[in-house]
């Protein structure tokens, strides 16, 4: 296995104009050199198919994420504008009907059921006492 030794000398021209900043690892000079070396590494050591495939995969994942976020937004809009107000109205109607049914049942029980039971009890007493 042969080791590729590349004798290269790269002169970095200062970007900031201040030697303290230019020679620092976080300065713009070193950052630009690091970016250049990264691009050189990609073009020299990574196959073209890998770079294109990686880019396509990232783009596809980003498009799916955008699609799913859009779908979520549409579903939530439909829920907020239609289903949730409909459910609220059904609950209000249910509460209103419940109050009316309870009122009707109370009146029905007091005016019809209680007198009917009382009348049946009187008839029962008459029949059992006469026998």
PDB file of C-alpha atoms in Angstrom:
ATOM      1  CA  UNK A   1       0.000   0.000   0.000  1.00  0.00           C
ATOM      2  CA  UNK A   2       1.463   3.257  -1.080  1.00  0.00           C
ATOM      3  CA  UNK A   3       1.069   6.361   1.018  1.00  0.00           C
ATOM      4  CA  UNK A   4       0.403   9.445  -1.005  1.00  0.00           C
ATOM      5  CA  UNK A   5       2.604  12.143   0.414  1.00  0.00           C
ATOM      6  CA  UNK A   6       1.627  15.459  -1.044  1.00  0.00           C
ATOM      7  CA  UNK A   7       4.290  18.061  -0.569  1.00  0.00           C
ATOM      8  CA  UNK A   8       2.199  21.169  -0.412  1.00  0.00           C
ATOM      9  CA  UNK A   9       2.828  24.515   1.003  1.00  0.00           C
ATOM     10  CA  UNK A  10      -0.157  26.768   1.380  1.00  0.00           C
ATOM     11  CA  UNK A  11       0.382  30.421   2.031  1.00  0.00           C
ATOM     12  CA  UNK A  12      -2.563  31.923   3.867  1.00  0.00           C
ATOM     13  CA  UNK A  13      -3.013  35.554   3.118  1.00  0.00           C
ATOM     14  CA  UNK A  14      -4.373  37.490   6.074  1.00  0.00           C
ATOM     15  CA  UNK A  15      -8.061  38.334   5.990  1.00  0.00           C
ATOM     16  CA  UNK A  16      -8.576  40.467   9.083  1.00  0.00           C
ATOM     17  CA  UNK A  17      -5.408  42.557   8.918  1.00  0.00           C
ATOM     18  CA  UNK A  18      -4.580  41.859  12.563  1.00  0.00           C
ATOM     19  CA  UNK A  19      -1.864  39.216  13.201  1.00  0.00           C
ATOM     20  CA  UNK A  20      -3.488  38.155  16.458  1.00  0.00           C
ATOM     21  CA  UNK A  21      -6.802  37.430  14.759  1.00  0.00           C
ATOM     22  CA  UNK A  22      -5.292  36.151  11.479  1.00  0.00           C
ATOM     23  CA  UNK A  23      -3.129  33.500  13.177  1.00  0.00           C
ATOM     24  CA  UNK A  24      -5.822  32.365  15.603  1.00  0.00           C
ATOM     25  CA  UNK A  25      -7.713  29.106  15.000  1.00  0.00           C
ATOM     26  CA  UNK A  26     -11.061  30.883  15.163  1.00  0.00           C
ATOM     27  CA  UNK A  27     -10.086  33.721  12.852  1.00  0.00           C
ATOM     28  CA  UNK A  28     -11.301  34.208   9.269  1.00  0.00           C
ATOM     29  CA  UNK A  29      -7.962  33.214   7.701  1.00  0.00           C
ATOM     30  CA  UNK A  30      -7.880  29.769   9.272  1.00  0.00           C
ATOM     31  CA  UNK A  31     -11.630  29.279   8.717  1.00  0.00           C
ATOM     32  CA  UNK A  32     -11.279  29.952   5.004  1.00  0.00           C
ATOM     33  CA  UNK A  33      -8.286  27.594   4.763  1.00  0.00           C
ATOM     34  CA  UNK A  34     -10.208  24.875   6.596  1.00  0.00           C
ATOM     35  CA  UNK A  35     -13.181  25.265   4.253  1.00  0.00           C
ATOM     36  CA  UNK A  36     -10.833  25.072   1.238  1.00  0.00           C
ATOM     37  CA  UNK A  37      -9.210  21.921   2.589  1.00  0.00           C
ATOM     38  CA  UNK A  38     -12.635  20.374   3.181  1.00  0.00           C
ATOM     39  CA  UNK A  39     -13.672  21.047  -0.415  1.00  0.00           C
ATOM     40  CA  UNK A  40     -10.369  19.643  -1.670  1.00  0.00           C
ATOM     41  CA  UNK A  41     -10.805  16.509   0.451  1.00  0.00           C
ATOM     42  CA  UNK A  42     -14.327  15.963  -0.854  1.00  0.00           C
ATOM     43  CA  UNK A  43     -13.332  16.367  -4.466  1.00  0.00           C
ATOM     44  CA  UNK A  44     -10.227  14.191  -4.150  1.00  0.00           C
ATOM     45  CA  UNK A  45     -11.176  11.363  -1.772  1.00  0.00           C
ATOM     46  CA  UNK A  46     -14.947  10.991  -1.939  1.00  0.00           C
ATOM     47  CA  UNK A  47     -16.499   9.407  -5.016  1.00  0.00           C
ATOM     48  CA  UNK A  48     -18.853  11.546  -7.065  1.00  0.00           C
ATOM     49  CA  UNK A  49     -21.706   9.064  -6.552  1.00  0.00           C
ATOM     50  CA  UNK A  50     -21.323   9.379  -2.769  1.00  0.00           C
ATOM     51  CA  UNK A  51     -21.432  13.178  -2.866  1.00  0.00           C
ATOM     52  CA  UNK A  52     -24.431  13.273  -5.233  1.00  0.00           C
ATOM     53  CA  UNK A  53     -26.250  10.528  -3.323  1.00  0.00           C
ATOM     54  CA  UNK A  54     -25.679  12.233   0.011  1.00  0.00           C
ATOM     55  CA  UNK A  55     -26.940  15.521  -1.377  1.00  0.00           C
ATOM     56  CA  UNK A  56     -29.996  13.815  -2.915  1.00  0.00           C
ATOM     57  CA  UNK A  57     -30.762  12.053   0.367  1.00  0.00           C
ATOM     58  CA  UNK A  58     -30.539  15.297   2.324  1.00  0.00           C
ATOM     59  CA  UNK A  59     -32.755  17.097  -0.200  1.00  0.00           C
ATOM     60  CA  UNK A  60     -35.308  14.267  -0.150  1.00  0.00           C
ATOM     61  CA  UNK A  61     -35.410  14.275   3.656  1.00  0.00           C
ATOM     62  CA  UNK A  62     -35.866  18.052   3.653  1.00  0.00           C
ATOM     63  CA  UNK A  63     -38.707  17.812   1.116  1.00  0.00           C
ATOM     64  CA  UNK A  64     -40.435  15.084   3.176  1.00  0.00           C
ATOM     65  CA  UNK A  65     -40.108  17.224   6.277  1.00  0.00           C
ATOM     66  CA  UNK A  66     -41.621  20.204   4.459  1.00  0.00           C
ATOM     67  CA  UNK A  67     -44.436  18.021   3.123  1.00  0.00           C
ATOM     68  CA  UNK A  68     -45.212  16.576   6.551  1.00  0.00           C
ATOM     69  CA  UNK A  69     -45.162  20.008   8.178  1.00  0.00           C
ATOM     70  CA  UNK A  70     -47.542  21.282   5.492  1.00  0.00           C
ATOM     71  CA  UNK A  71     -49.826  18.276   5.963  1.00  0.00           C
ATOM     72  CA  UNK A  72     -49.816  18.839   9.727  1.00  0.00           C
ATOM     73  CA  UNK A  73     -50.707  22.502   9.174  1.00  0.00           C
ATOM     74  CA  UNK A  74     -53.590  21.571   6.855  1.00  0.00           C
ATOM     75  CA  UNK A  75     -54.949  18.965   9.275  1.00  0.00           C
ATOM     76  CA  UNK A  76     -54.743  21.335  12.231  1.00  0.00           C
ATOM     77  CA  UNK A  77     -56.466  24.079  10.219  1.00  0.00           C
ATOM     78  CA  UNK A  78     -59.287  21.704   9.293  1.00  0.00           C
ATOM     79  CA  UNK A  79     -59.624  20.628  12.912  1.00  0.00           C
ATOM     80  CA  UNK A  80     -59.642  24.189  14.212  1.00  0.00           C
ATOM     81  CA  UNK A  81     -62.096  25.486  11.626  1.00  0.00           C
ATOM     82  CA  UNK A  82     -64.566  22.591  11.353  1.00  0.00           C
ATOM     83  CA  UNK A  83     -64.382  19.675  13.726  1.00  0.00           C
ATOM     84  CA  UNK A  84     -63.631  21.496  16.969  1.00  0.00           C
ATOM     85  CA  UNK A  85     -66.442  24.087  16.515  1.00  0.00           C
ATOM     86  CA  UNK A  86     -68.814  21.259  15.526  1.00  0.00           C
ATOM     87  CA  UNK A  87     -67.892  19.304  18.665  1.00  0.00           C
ATOM     88  CA  UNK A  88     -68.415  22.417  20.793  1.00  0.00           C
ATOM     89  CA  UNK A  89     -71.882  22.939  19.330  1.00  0.00           C
ATOM     90  CA  UNK A  90     -72.783  19.285  19.894  1.00  0.00           C
ATOM     91  CA  UNK A  91     -71.699  19.599  23.530  1.00  0.00           C
ATOM     92  CA  UNK A  92     -73.769  22.777  23.973  1.00  0.00           C
ATOM     93  CA  UNK A  93     -76.796  21.086  22.392  1.00  0.00           C
ATOM     94  CA  UNK A  94     -76.278  18.045  24.599  1.00  0.00           C
ATOM     95  CA  UNK A  95     -76.198  20.192  27.735  1.00  0.00           C
ATOM     96  CA  UNK A  96     -79.314  22.080  26.629  1.00  0.00           C
ATOM     97  CA  UNK A  97     -81.205  18.844  25.853  1.00  0.00           C
ATOM     98  CA  UNK A  98     -80.104  17.327  29.140  1.00  0.00           C
ATOM     99  CA  UNK A  99     -81.474  20.299  31.058  1.00  0.00           C
ATOM    100  CA  UNK A 100     -84.786  20.072  29.159  1.00  0.00           C
ATOM    101  CA  UNK A 101     -85.049  16.295  29.586  1.00  0.00           C
ATOM    102  CA  UNK A 102     -84.319  16.529  33.308  1.00  0.00           C
ATOM    103  CA  UNK A 103     -86.938  19.270  33.653  1.00  0.00           C
ATOM    104  CA  UNK A 104     -89.455  17.231  31.655  1.00  0.00           C
ATOM    105  CA  UNK A 105     -88.676  14.057  33.622  1.00  0.00           C
ATOM    106  CA  UNK A 106     -89.109  15.905  36.911  1.00  0.00           C
ATOM    107  CA  UNK A 107     -92.476  17.309  35.836  1.00  0.00           C
ATOM    108  CA  UNK A 108     -93.560  13.959  34.374  1.00  0.00           C
ATOM    109  CA  UNK A 109     -92.633  12.166  37.582  1.00  0.00           C
ATOM    110  CA  UNK A 110     -94.405  14.694  39.834  1.00  0.00           C
ATOM    111  CA  UNK A 111     -97.564  15.153  37.736  1.00  0.00           C
ATOM    112  CA  UNK A 112     -98.092  11.661  36.288  1.00  0.00           C
ATOM    113  CA  UNK A 113     -96.022   8.946  37.947  1.00  0.00           C
ATOM    114  CA  UNK A 114     -96.589   9.896  41.593  1.00  0.00           C
ATOM    115  CA  UNK A 115    -100.378  10.356  41.248  1.00  0.00           C
ATOM    116  CA  UNK A 116    -100.635   7.119  39.238  1.00  0.00           C
ATOM    117  CA  UNK A 117     -98.724   5.180  41.872  1.00  0.00           C
ATOM    118  CA  UNK A 118    -100.830   6.765  44.604  1.00  0.00           C
ATOM    119  CA  UNK A 119    -104.021   5.829  42.727  1.00  0.00           C
ATOM    120  CA  UNK A 120    -102.779   2.267  42.185  1.00  0.00           C
ATOM    121  CA  UNK A 121    -101.945   2.013  45.896  1.00  0.00           C
ATOM    122  CA  UNK A 122    -105.469   3.167  46.847  1.00  0.00           C
ATOM    123  CA  UNK A 123    -107.045   0.655  44.456  1.00  0.00           C
ATOM    124  CA  UNK A 124    -104.818  -2.070  45.834  1.00  0.00           C
ATOM    125  CA  UNK A 125    -105.885  -1.262  49.390  1.00  0.00           C
ATOM    126  CA  UNK A 126    -109.572  -1.293  48.359  1.00  0.00           C
ATOM    127  CA  UNK A 127    -109.225  -4.629  46.630  1.00  0.00           C
ATOM    128  CA  UNK A 128    -107.248  -6.302  49.422  1.00  0.00           C
ATOM    129  CA  UNK A 129    -109.547  -4.952  52.182  1.00  0.00           C
ATOM    130  CA  UNK A 130    -112.719  -5.988  50.430  1.00  0.00           C
ATOM    131  CA  UNK A 131    -111.641  -9.586  50.011  1.00  0.00           C
TER     132      UNK A 131
END
